[in-house]
Coordinates of C-alpha atoms in Angstrom, one line a residue:
M5 CA 90.7 94.9 138.5
P6 CA 91.5 91.3 139.5
I7 CA 94.3 90.8 142.0
P8 CA 95.8 87.4 143.1
D9 CA 94.9 86.1 146.5
A10 CA 97.6 86.0 149.1
T11 CA 97.0 82.7 150.9
R12 CA 99.2 80.7 153.3
P13 CA 99.3 76.9 153.4
V14 CA 97.3 75.6 156.4
P15 CA 99.6 74.1 159.0
A16 CA 99.0 70.5 160.0
G17 CA 96.3 70.2 162.7
V18 CA 94.9 73.7 162.2
E19 CA 91.6 74.8 160.7
W20 CA 91.8 78.3 159.5
M21 CA 88.9 80.8 158.9
T22 CA 86.9 80.5 155.7
W23 CA 89.1 80.2 152.6
P24 CA 88.9 83.3 150.4
G25 CA 87.6 81.3 147.4
T26 CA 84.7 80.0 149.5
Q27 CA 83.5 83.5 150.0
R28 CA 83.1 84.1 146.3
E29 CA 80.8 81.3 145.2
G30 CA 79.0 82.3 142.0
D31 CA 81.6 85.0 141.2
P32 CA 83.1 84.8 137.6
L33 CA 86.6 84.5 139.2
A34 CA 85.5 81.9 141.8
P35 CA 87.4 78.9 140.2
L36 CA 90.6 80.9 140.3
P37 CA 92.8 82.2 143.2
W38 CA 92.0 85.7 142.2
S39 CA 89.7 88.4 143.7
Q40 CA 88.0 91.4 142.0
F41 CA 89.1 94.7 143.6
D42 CA 86.0 96.8 143.4
Y43 CA 87.3 100.3 144.3
A44 CA 88.6 102.9 141.7
K45 CA 91.2 105.4 142.7
E46 CA 88.7 108.1 141.7
E47 CA 86.7 107.2 144.7
G48 CA 89.0 109.1 147.0
I49 CA 91.7 106.7 148.3
G50 CA 93.8 104.6 146.0
V51 CA 95.5 101.3 146.7
V52 CA 99.0 100.3 145.4
L53 CA 100.3 96.7 145.5
D54 CA 104.1 96.9 145.8
F55 CA 105.7 93.6 144.8
S56 CA 109.3 95.0 144.8
R57 CA 110.2 93.3 148.1
R58 CA 108.2 90.1 147.6
G59 CA 111.0 87.6 148.4
G60 CA 112.1 89.2 151.7
L61 CA 108.6 89.9 152.7
D62 CA 107.4 86.3 152.7
E63 CA 110.6 85.3 154.4
L64 CA 109.8 87.7 157.2
C65 CA 106.0 87.4 157.5
W66 CA 105.5 83.7 156.7
T67 CA 108.6 82.4 158.5
G68 CA 110.0 79.3 156.8
A69 CA 106.5 78.8 155.2
E70 CA 105.6 77.2 158.5
R71 CA 104.3 79.9 160.9
L72 CA 103.1 83.4 161.3
P73 CA 105.6 86.0 162.5
R74 CA 106.1 86.9 166.2
I75 CA 105.1 90.6 166.8
A76 CA 106.4 92.8 169.6
T77 CA 104.8 96.1 170.5
V78 CA 106.5 99.0 172.3
H79 CA 104.4 101.4 174.4
P80 CA 106.2 104.6 175.6
P81 CA 104.3 106.8 178.1
R82 CA 102.5 109.5 176.2
G83 CA 104.1 112.4 178.1
E84 CA 103.6 116.1 177.2
L85 CA 103.1 117.0 173.5
D86 CA 104.0 120.1 171.5
H87 CA 101.8 121.2 168.7
L88 CA 101.3 124.2 166.4
I89 CA 98.0 125.9 165.4
T90 CA 98.6 126.4 161.7
R91 CA 95.4 128.3 160.9
P92 CA 91.9 128.7 162.5
G93 CA 90.5 125.3 163.4
H94 CA 93.6 123.3 162.3
F95 CA 96.8 121.9 163.9
F96 CA 100.0 120.3 162.9
D97 CA 103.6 119.6 164.0
V98 CA 102.5 117.4 166.9
R99 CA 105.5 115.8 168.6
P100 CA 106.7 114.6 172.0
A101 CA 108.0 117.5 174.1
A102 CA 110.7 115.2 175.5
P103 CA 111.5 112.4 173.0
R104 CA 113.4 109.4 174.3
P105 CA 114.9 107.6 171.3
R106 CA 117.3 105.5 173.5
W107 CA 114.4 104.2 175.5
L108 CA 112.7 103.0 172.4
L109 CA 115.8 101.4 170.9
D110 CA 116.6 99.5 174.1
R111 CA 113.1 98.1 174.2
L112 CA 113.2 97.0 170.6
A113 CA 116.5 95.4 171.2
A114 CA 114.9 93.5 174.1
A115 CA 112.4 92.0 171.7
A116 CA 115.0 90.8 169.2
D117 CA 113.4 87.3 168.9
A118 CA 110.4 88.9 167.3
E119 CA 110.3 89.2 163.5
I120 CA 108.2 92.4 163.6
G121 CA 108.3 95.4 166.0
V122 CA 105.5 98.0 166.1
L123 CA 105.9 101.4 167.8
S124 CA 102.9 103.4 168.9
E125 CA 102.0 106.7 167.3
L126 CA 104.5 109.6 167.5
A127 CA 107.2 107.0 167.9
G128 CA 105.9 104.8 165.0
S129 CA 104.7 107.8 163.0
A130 CA 105.5 111.5 162.7
H131 CA 104.1 114.7 161.3
L132 CA 106.4 115.7 158.4
R133 CA 106.6 118.7 156.0
E134 CA 107.9 117.9 152.6
R135 CA 108.3 119.7 149.3
S136 CA 106.9 118.5 146.0
G137 CA 107.0 120.6 142.9
G138 CA 107.4 123.7 144.9
A139 CA 104.4 123.0 147.1
E140 CA 104.5 122.0 150.7
L141 CA 103.0 118.6 151.7
R142 CA 102.0 117.9 155.3
V143 CA 101.6 114.2 156.1
N144 CA 101.5 112.0 159.1
Q145 CA 103.8 109.3 158.0
S146 CA 104.8 105.8 159.2
H147 CA 108.0 104.1 158.1
V148 CA 108.6 100.4 157.5
Y149 CA 112.1 99.2 157.9
R150 CA 113.8 95.8 157.0
R151 CA 117.5 95.9 157.0
R152 CA 118.3 98.5 154.4
A153 CA 114.8 98.4 152.8
R154 CA 112.5 101.2 153.7
G155 CA 109.0 102.3 152.7
H156 CA 106.7 105.0 154.0
L157 CA 102.9 105.1 154.3
P158 CA 101.1 108.4 154.9
Q159 CA 97.9 108.7 157.0
A160 CA 94.9 109.3 154.7
P161 CA 92.0 111.2 156.3
P162 CA 92.7 114.0 158.8
F163 CA 92.1 113.4 162.5
K164 CA 90.0 115.8 164.6
T165 CA 90.1 116.4 168.3
K166 CA 89.3 118.9 171.0
V167 CA 92.2 117.9 173.2
L168 CA 95.8 118.3 172.3
G169 CA 98.6 117.9 174.8
E170 CA 97.5 119.7 177.9
E171 CA 95.0 122.0 176.1
T172 CA 91.3 121.6 175.6
Y173 CA 89.6 123.6 172.8
A174 CA 86.0 124.7 172.6
E175 CA 85.6 123.5 169.0
P176 CA 87.3 120.5 167.3
L177 CA 90.6 121.1 165.6
Y178 CA 91.4 119.3 162.3
E179 CA 94.8 117.8 161.5
D180 CA 96.2 120.1 158.8
L181 CA 97.1 117.4 156.3
T182 CA 97.4 118.6 152.7
A183 CA 94.6 117.5 150.4
E184 CA 96.5 115.7 147.6
P185 CA 95.1 112.3 146.7
K186 CA 96.3 109.6 149.2
A187 CA 97.0 106.0 148.5
I188 CA 97.4 103.0 150.7
T189 CA 100.6 101.1 149.8
V190 CA 100.3 97.4 150.4
L191 CA 103.6 95.5 150.4
A192 CA 102.8 92.3 148.5
A193 CA 104.2 88.9 148.0
T194 CA 102.9 85.4 147.3
H195 CA 101.7 84.7 150.8
T196 CA 101.6 88.2 152.3
R197 CA 99.8 91.5 152.0
L198 CA 101.2 93.9 154.6
A199 CA 99.6 97.3 155.3
V200 CA 100.4 99.9 158.0
V201 CA 97.6 102.4 158.9
I202 CA 97.8 105.0 161.6
C203 CA 95.2 105.1 164.4
A204 CA 92.0 106.7 163.1
D205 CA 92.5 105.2 159.7
L206 CA 91.2 101.9 161.2
I207 CA 87.8 103.4 161.9
D208 CA 87.4 105.5 158.7
A209 CA 84.5 104.4 156.5
K210 CA 86.5 103.8 153.3
I211 CA 89.9 102.5 154.4
P212 CA 88.8 99.2 156.1
R213 CA 86.8 98.2 153.0
R214 CA 90.0 98.4 151.0
L215 CA 92.0 96.5 153.6
A216 CA 89.5 93.7 153.5
A217 CA 90.3 93.2 149.8
G218 CA 93.3 91.1 150.6
V219 CA 95.4 92.5 153.4
N220 CA 96.4 89.7 155.7
L221 CA 99.0 91.4 157.9
L222 CA 97.8 94.7 159.4
L223 CA 100.0 96.9 161.7
A224 CA 98.9 100.1 163.3
P225 CA 100.6 102.7 165.5
A226 CA 98.0 104.4 167.7
M227 CA 97.7 107.1 170.3
T228 CA 94.2 107.0 171.7
P229 CA 92.6 107.5 175.2
K230 CA 89.6 105.5 174.1
A231 CA 89.1 101.8 173.3
G232 CA 87.2 102.8 170.1
S233 CA 86.0 100.4 167.5
F234 CA 89.3 99.2 166.1
E235 CA 88.3 95.6 166.6
T236 CA 85.7 95.9 163.8
T237 CA 88.4 96.3 161.2
I238 CA 90.9 93.7 162.6
E239 CA 88.2 91.1 163.0
E240 CA 87.3 91.5 159.3
V241 CA 90.9 91.2 158.3
S242 CA 91.0 87.9 160.2
G243 CA 87.7 86.5 159.0
R244 CA 87.8 87.7 155.4
C245 CA 91.5 87.4 154.6
Q246 CA 92.8 84.9 157.2
G247 CA 94.9 87.8 158.4
V248 CA 96.6 88.9 161.7
S249 CA 96.8 92.4 163.1
A250 CA 98.5 94.3 165.9
I251 CA 97.7 97.8 167.2
A252 CA 100.3 99.4 169.4
N253 CA 99.0 102.2 171.7
V254 CA 100.9 104.6 173.9
R255 CA 100.6 104.3 177.6
E256 CA 97.9 106.9 178.1
R257 CA 97.5 106.1 181.8
D258 CA 99.7 104.5 184.4
D259 CA 97.4 101.6 184.7
G260 CA 97.7 100.8 181.0
Q261 CA 94.1 101.8 180.1
P262 CA 92.4 101.8 177.7
F263 CA 94.8 99.2 176.1
L264 CA 98.4 98.8 175.2
C265 CA 98.5 96.1 172.5
R266 CA 95.3 95.1 170.7
P267 CA 96.0 92.0 168.5
G268 CA 93.5 90.8 165.9
P269 CA 91.9 87.4 166.4
L270 CA 93.9 84.5 165.0
P271 CA 92.5 83.3 161.7
R272 CA 91.6 79.9 163.0
A273 CA 88.3 78.1 163.8
P274 CA 86.8 78.0 166.2
A275 CA 87.7 81.6 167.1
G276 CA 87.0 81.2 170.9
D277 CA 89.2 83.6 172.8
A278 CA 91.9 83.9 170.2
S279 CA 92.2 87.6 170.7
K280 CA 92.9 89.5 174.0
D281 CA 94.3 92.9 174.8
T282 CA 97.6 93.1 176.6
P283 CA 96.4 93.2 180.3
A284 CA 96.2 96.6 181.9
G285 CA 98.3 97.4 184.9
P286 CA 101.2 99.5 186.0
P287 CA 104.5 99.3 184.1
R288 CA 106.2 95.9 184.6
P289 CA 109.9 95.2 184.9
A290 CA 109.9 93.5 181.4
P291 CA 111.0 96.3 179.0
A292 CA 108.7 95.5 176.0
G293 CA 105.0 94.7 175.6
R294 CA 104.1 91.7 173.5
C295 CA 101.2 90.6 171.3

């Protein structure tokens, strides 16, 4: 189906990445600010454009129609994790063994001049068990808050690993998410398409293709001991959609490796060194990491 482009006016003196319409020369919709969305929900992962908060979304994410939002990221130490083996080869109910909610709130408060705050995985997402029609649903879910408005976005594909908490398993374990059809909810407005995906969603084969169909603000809570290939997706969001991204990782090691905050490159030309990870190093006196 065709969907309207979410474009932002180019600030004076700035050359942004290729305009979406320029990428569609020869397409039947090329003369119009609309794109063809090429994926059907029957292909495994649906996409929902939610315009219910469009006014407040543009106010927050395209501040005064003049600039992109400031984004702060918070990086708690990973610490020990609890988890439950739900059935052979599967795990769920991963959670911090010693949660520190006051620590997180204090650091978010210290970043009060930012329009957006992103928490890393297990602070910015959680394993939840819910009931639907008598059946149990198990999801890894991230919440988006703005004043009294709230949305939730579940992780789509299950994650697999051999290491959980302090334990290493001989064979990979799979995250025991239930198998109901998943959908990516994109909060949509005139100038903004906001999506939140959780860690491994960024390197899945199907999800990034759907994000590149218009998402121009991508946020991701992560918990990874490896640098991975996250930049492949966030670079495409920048180059295809004139978008910005921020990945917030936990502090896996005391020296900050493999990364704390990974911002996507700014959608401006020439790209140069428009994107750099938050420098590694021991914890600094400043209470909140920044992108």
